[in-house]
Short mmCIF file of C-alpha atoms in Angstrom, two decimals:
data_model
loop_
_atom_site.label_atom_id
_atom_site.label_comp_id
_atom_site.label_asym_id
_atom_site.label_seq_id
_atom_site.Cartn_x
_atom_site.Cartn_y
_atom_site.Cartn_z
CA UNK A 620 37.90 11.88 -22.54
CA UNK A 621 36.39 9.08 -20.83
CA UNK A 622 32.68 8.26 -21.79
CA UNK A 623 30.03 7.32 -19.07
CA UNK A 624 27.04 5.01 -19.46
CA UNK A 625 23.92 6.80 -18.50
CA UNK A 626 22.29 3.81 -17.82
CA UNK A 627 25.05 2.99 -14.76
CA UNK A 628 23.45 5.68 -12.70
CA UNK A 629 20.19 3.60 -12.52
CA UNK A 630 21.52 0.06 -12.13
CA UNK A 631 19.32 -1.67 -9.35
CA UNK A 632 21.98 -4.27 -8.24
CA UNK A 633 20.85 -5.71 -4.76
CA UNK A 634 17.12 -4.30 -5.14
CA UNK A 635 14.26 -6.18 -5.16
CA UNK A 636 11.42 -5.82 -7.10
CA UNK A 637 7.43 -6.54 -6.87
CA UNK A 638 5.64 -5.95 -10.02
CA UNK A 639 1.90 -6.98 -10.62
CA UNK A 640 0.28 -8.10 -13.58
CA UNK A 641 4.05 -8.97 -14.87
CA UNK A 642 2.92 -11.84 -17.07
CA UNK A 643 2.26 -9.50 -20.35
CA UNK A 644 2.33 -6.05 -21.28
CA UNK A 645 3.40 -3.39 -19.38
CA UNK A 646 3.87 -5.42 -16.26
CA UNK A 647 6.15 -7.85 -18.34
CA UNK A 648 7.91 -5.10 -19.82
CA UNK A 649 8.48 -3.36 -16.66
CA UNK A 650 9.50 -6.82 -14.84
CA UNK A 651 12.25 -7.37 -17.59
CA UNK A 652 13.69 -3.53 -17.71
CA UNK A 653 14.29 -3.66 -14.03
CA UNK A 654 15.87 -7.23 -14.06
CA UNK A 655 18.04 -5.75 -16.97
CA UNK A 656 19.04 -2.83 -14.76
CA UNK A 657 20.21 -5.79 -12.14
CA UNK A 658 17.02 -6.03 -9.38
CA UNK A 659 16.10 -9.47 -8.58
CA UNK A 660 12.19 -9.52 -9.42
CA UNK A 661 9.32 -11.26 -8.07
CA UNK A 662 6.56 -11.31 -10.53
CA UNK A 663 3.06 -11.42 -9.78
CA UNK A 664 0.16 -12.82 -11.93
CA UNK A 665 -3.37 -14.26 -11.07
CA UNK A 666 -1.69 -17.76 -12.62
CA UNK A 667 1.35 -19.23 -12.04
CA UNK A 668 1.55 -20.35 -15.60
CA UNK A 669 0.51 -17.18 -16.81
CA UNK A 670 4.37 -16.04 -15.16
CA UNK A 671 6.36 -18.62 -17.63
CA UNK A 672 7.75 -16.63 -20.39
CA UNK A 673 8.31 -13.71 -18.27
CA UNK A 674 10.05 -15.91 -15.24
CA UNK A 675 12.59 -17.61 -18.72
CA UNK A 676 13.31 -14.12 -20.02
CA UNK A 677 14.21 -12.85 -16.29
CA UNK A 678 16.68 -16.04 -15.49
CA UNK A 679 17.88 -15.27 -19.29
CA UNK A 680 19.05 -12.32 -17.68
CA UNK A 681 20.68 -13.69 -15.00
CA UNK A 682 18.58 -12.43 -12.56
CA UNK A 683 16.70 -13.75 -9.82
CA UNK A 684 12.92 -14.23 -9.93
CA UNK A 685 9.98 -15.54 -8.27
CA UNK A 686 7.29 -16.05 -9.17
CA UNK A 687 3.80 -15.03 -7.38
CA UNK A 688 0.08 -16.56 -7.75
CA UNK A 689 -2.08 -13.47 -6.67
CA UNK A 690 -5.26 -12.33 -7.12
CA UNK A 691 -4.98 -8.57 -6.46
CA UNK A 692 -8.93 -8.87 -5.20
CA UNK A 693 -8.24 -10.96 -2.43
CA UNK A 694 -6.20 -9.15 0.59
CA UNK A 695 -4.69 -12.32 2.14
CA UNK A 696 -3.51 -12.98 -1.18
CA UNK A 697 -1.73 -10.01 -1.33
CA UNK A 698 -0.35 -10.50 2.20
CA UNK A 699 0.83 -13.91 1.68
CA UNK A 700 2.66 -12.05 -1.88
CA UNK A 701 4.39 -10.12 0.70
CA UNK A 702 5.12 -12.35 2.97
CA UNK A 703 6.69 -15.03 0.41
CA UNK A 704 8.81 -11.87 -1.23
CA UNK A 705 10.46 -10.95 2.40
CA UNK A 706 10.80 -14.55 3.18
CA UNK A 707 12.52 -15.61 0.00
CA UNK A 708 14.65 -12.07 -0.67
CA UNK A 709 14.16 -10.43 3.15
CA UNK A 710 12.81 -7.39 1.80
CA UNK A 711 11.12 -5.29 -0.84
CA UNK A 712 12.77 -2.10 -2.37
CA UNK A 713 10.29 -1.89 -5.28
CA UNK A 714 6.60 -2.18 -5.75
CA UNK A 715 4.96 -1.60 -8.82
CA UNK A 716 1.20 -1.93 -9.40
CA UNK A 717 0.52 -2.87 -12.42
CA UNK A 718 -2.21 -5.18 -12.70
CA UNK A 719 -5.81 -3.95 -13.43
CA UNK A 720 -9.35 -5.23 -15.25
CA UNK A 721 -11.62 -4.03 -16.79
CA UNK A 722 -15.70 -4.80 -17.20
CA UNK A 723 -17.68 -3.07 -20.11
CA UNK A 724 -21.32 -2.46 -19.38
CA UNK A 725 -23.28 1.32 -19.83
CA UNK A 726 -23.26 2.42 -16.46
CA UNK A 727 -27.36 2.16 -15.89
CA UNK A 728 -26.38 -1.99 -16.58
CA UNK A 729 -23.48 -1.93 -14.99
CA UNK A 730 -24.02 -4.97 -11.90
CA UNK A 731 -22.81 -4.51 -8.61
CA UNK A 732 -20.69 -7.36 -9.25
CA UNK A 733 -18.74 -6.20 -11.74
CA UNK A 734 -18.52 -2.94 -10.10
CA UNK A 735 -17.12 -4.02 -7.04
CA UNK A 736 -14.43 -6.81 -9.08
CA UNK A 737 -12.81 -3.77 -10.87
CA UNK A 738 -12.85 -1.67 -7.69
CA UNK A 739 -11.49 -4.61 -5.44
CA UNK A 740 -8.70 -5.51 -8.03
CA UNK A 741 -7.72 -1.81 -9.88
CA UNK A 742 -8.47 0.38 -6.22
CA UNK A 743 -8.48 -1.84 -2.90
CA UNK A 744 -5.80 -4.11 -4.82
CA UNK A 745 -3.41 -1.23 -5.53
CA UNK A 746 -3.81 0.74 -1.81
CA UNK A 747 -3.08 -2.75 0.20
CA UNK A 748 -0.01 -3.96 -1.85
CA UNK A 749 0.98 0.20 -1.48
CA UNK A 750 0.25 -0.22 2.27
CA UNK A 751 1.57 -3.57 3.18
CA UNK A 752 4.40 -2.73 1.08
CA UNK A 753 5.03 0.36 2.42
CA UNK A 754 5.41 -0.82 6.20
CA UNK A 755 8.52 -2.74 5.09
CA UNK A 756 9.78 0.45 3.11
CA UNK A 757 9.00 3.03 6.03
CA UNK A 758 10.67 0.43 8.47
CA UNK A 759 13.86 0.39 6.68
CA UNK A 760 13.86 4.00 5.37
CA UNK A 761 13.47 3.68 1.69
CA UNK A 762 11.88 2.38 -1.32
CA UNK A 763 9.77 3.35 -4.05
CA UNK A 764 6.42 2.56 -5.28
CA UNK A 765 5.26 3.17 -9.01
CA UNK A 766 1.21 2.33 -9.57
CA UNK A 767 0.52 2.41 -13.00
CA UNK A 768 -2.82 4.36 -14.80
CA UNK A 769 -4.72 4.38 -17.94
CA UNK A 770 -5.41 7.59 -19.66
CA UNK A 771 -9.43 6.60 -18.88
CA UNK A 772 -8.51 7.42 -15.26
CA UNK A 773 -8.26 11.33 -16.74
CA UNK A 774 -11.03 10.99 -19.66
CA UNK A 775 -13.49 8.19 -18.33
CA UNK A 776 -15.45 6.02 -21.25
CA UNK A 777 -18.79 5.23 -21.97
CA UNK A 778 -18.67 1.60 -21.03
CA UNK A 779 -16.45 1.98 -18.12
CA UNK A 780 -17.58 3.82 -15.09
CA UNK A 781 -15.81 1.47 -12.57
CA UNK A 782 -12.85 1.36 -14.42
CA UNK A 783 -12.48 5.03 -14.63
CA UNK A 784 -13.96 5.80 -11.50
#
């Protein structure tokens, strides 16, 4: 009886991947499973040095990486993020939007700034890395995109009306 690795039905050989906020966490996490299942990764933090540890672990892995200064708040940011990713692996078959802040204020203190930091990063962030993205994937006639939640999102919190707006 021959056995079959599960797993092989997912590899991600030849795929590239985008993932924000991929210097801890989930982000870091989700950088390193899809390098393990073979995609070549370019990872994506507001520092480069931030990126270290997750940029070893990747070329641990044999994998390709690179990685990404980007803050998620500022849109030519995100396009040059794009445009290095095409230019160094010619496309993108992966995006995953990870990255996110957070302010904590009761919402009759809560400043305008903060307000529109969270929204600019965890909303306006997430829709033009989808949308610039998402021309490349719609031009070649695939990809996927994964944007990552908190539970607040369903449940709000006291001290976080922009963040669970």
């Amino acid at each position: 009886m021959a056995t079959h690795n599960i797993l092989e039905a997912f590899r991600l050989d030849g795929k590239v991947a985008l993932v924000t906020g991929a210097s801890r966490g989930l982000g870091q996490g989700m950088a390193l499973g899809l390098a393990e299942a073979g995609a070549d990764v370019v990872a994506v933090s507001t520092r480069l040095d931030n990126l270290e540890q997750t940029v070893a672990q990747i070329e641990k892995l044999g994998r390709k990486v690179l990685p990404v200064a980007c803050n998620q708040a500022n849109f030519p940011e995100i396009r040059a993020a794009i445009a290095k990713t095409v230019e160094t692996f010619g496309t993108i078959d992966i995006l995953v939007n990870n990255a996110g802040t957070i302010r904590r204020s009761p919402a009759v203190d809560f400043s305008d700034e903060d307000w529109d930091a969270v929204l600019d990063t965890n909303l306006n962030g997430v829709f033009r890395f989808c949308r610039e993205a998402g021309k490349i994937m719609v031009e070649k006639g695939s990809g996927k995109i994964i944007n990552i939640a908190s539970l607040l999102s369903f449940s709000g919190g006291i001290t976080v009306p922009a963040y669970a707006a």
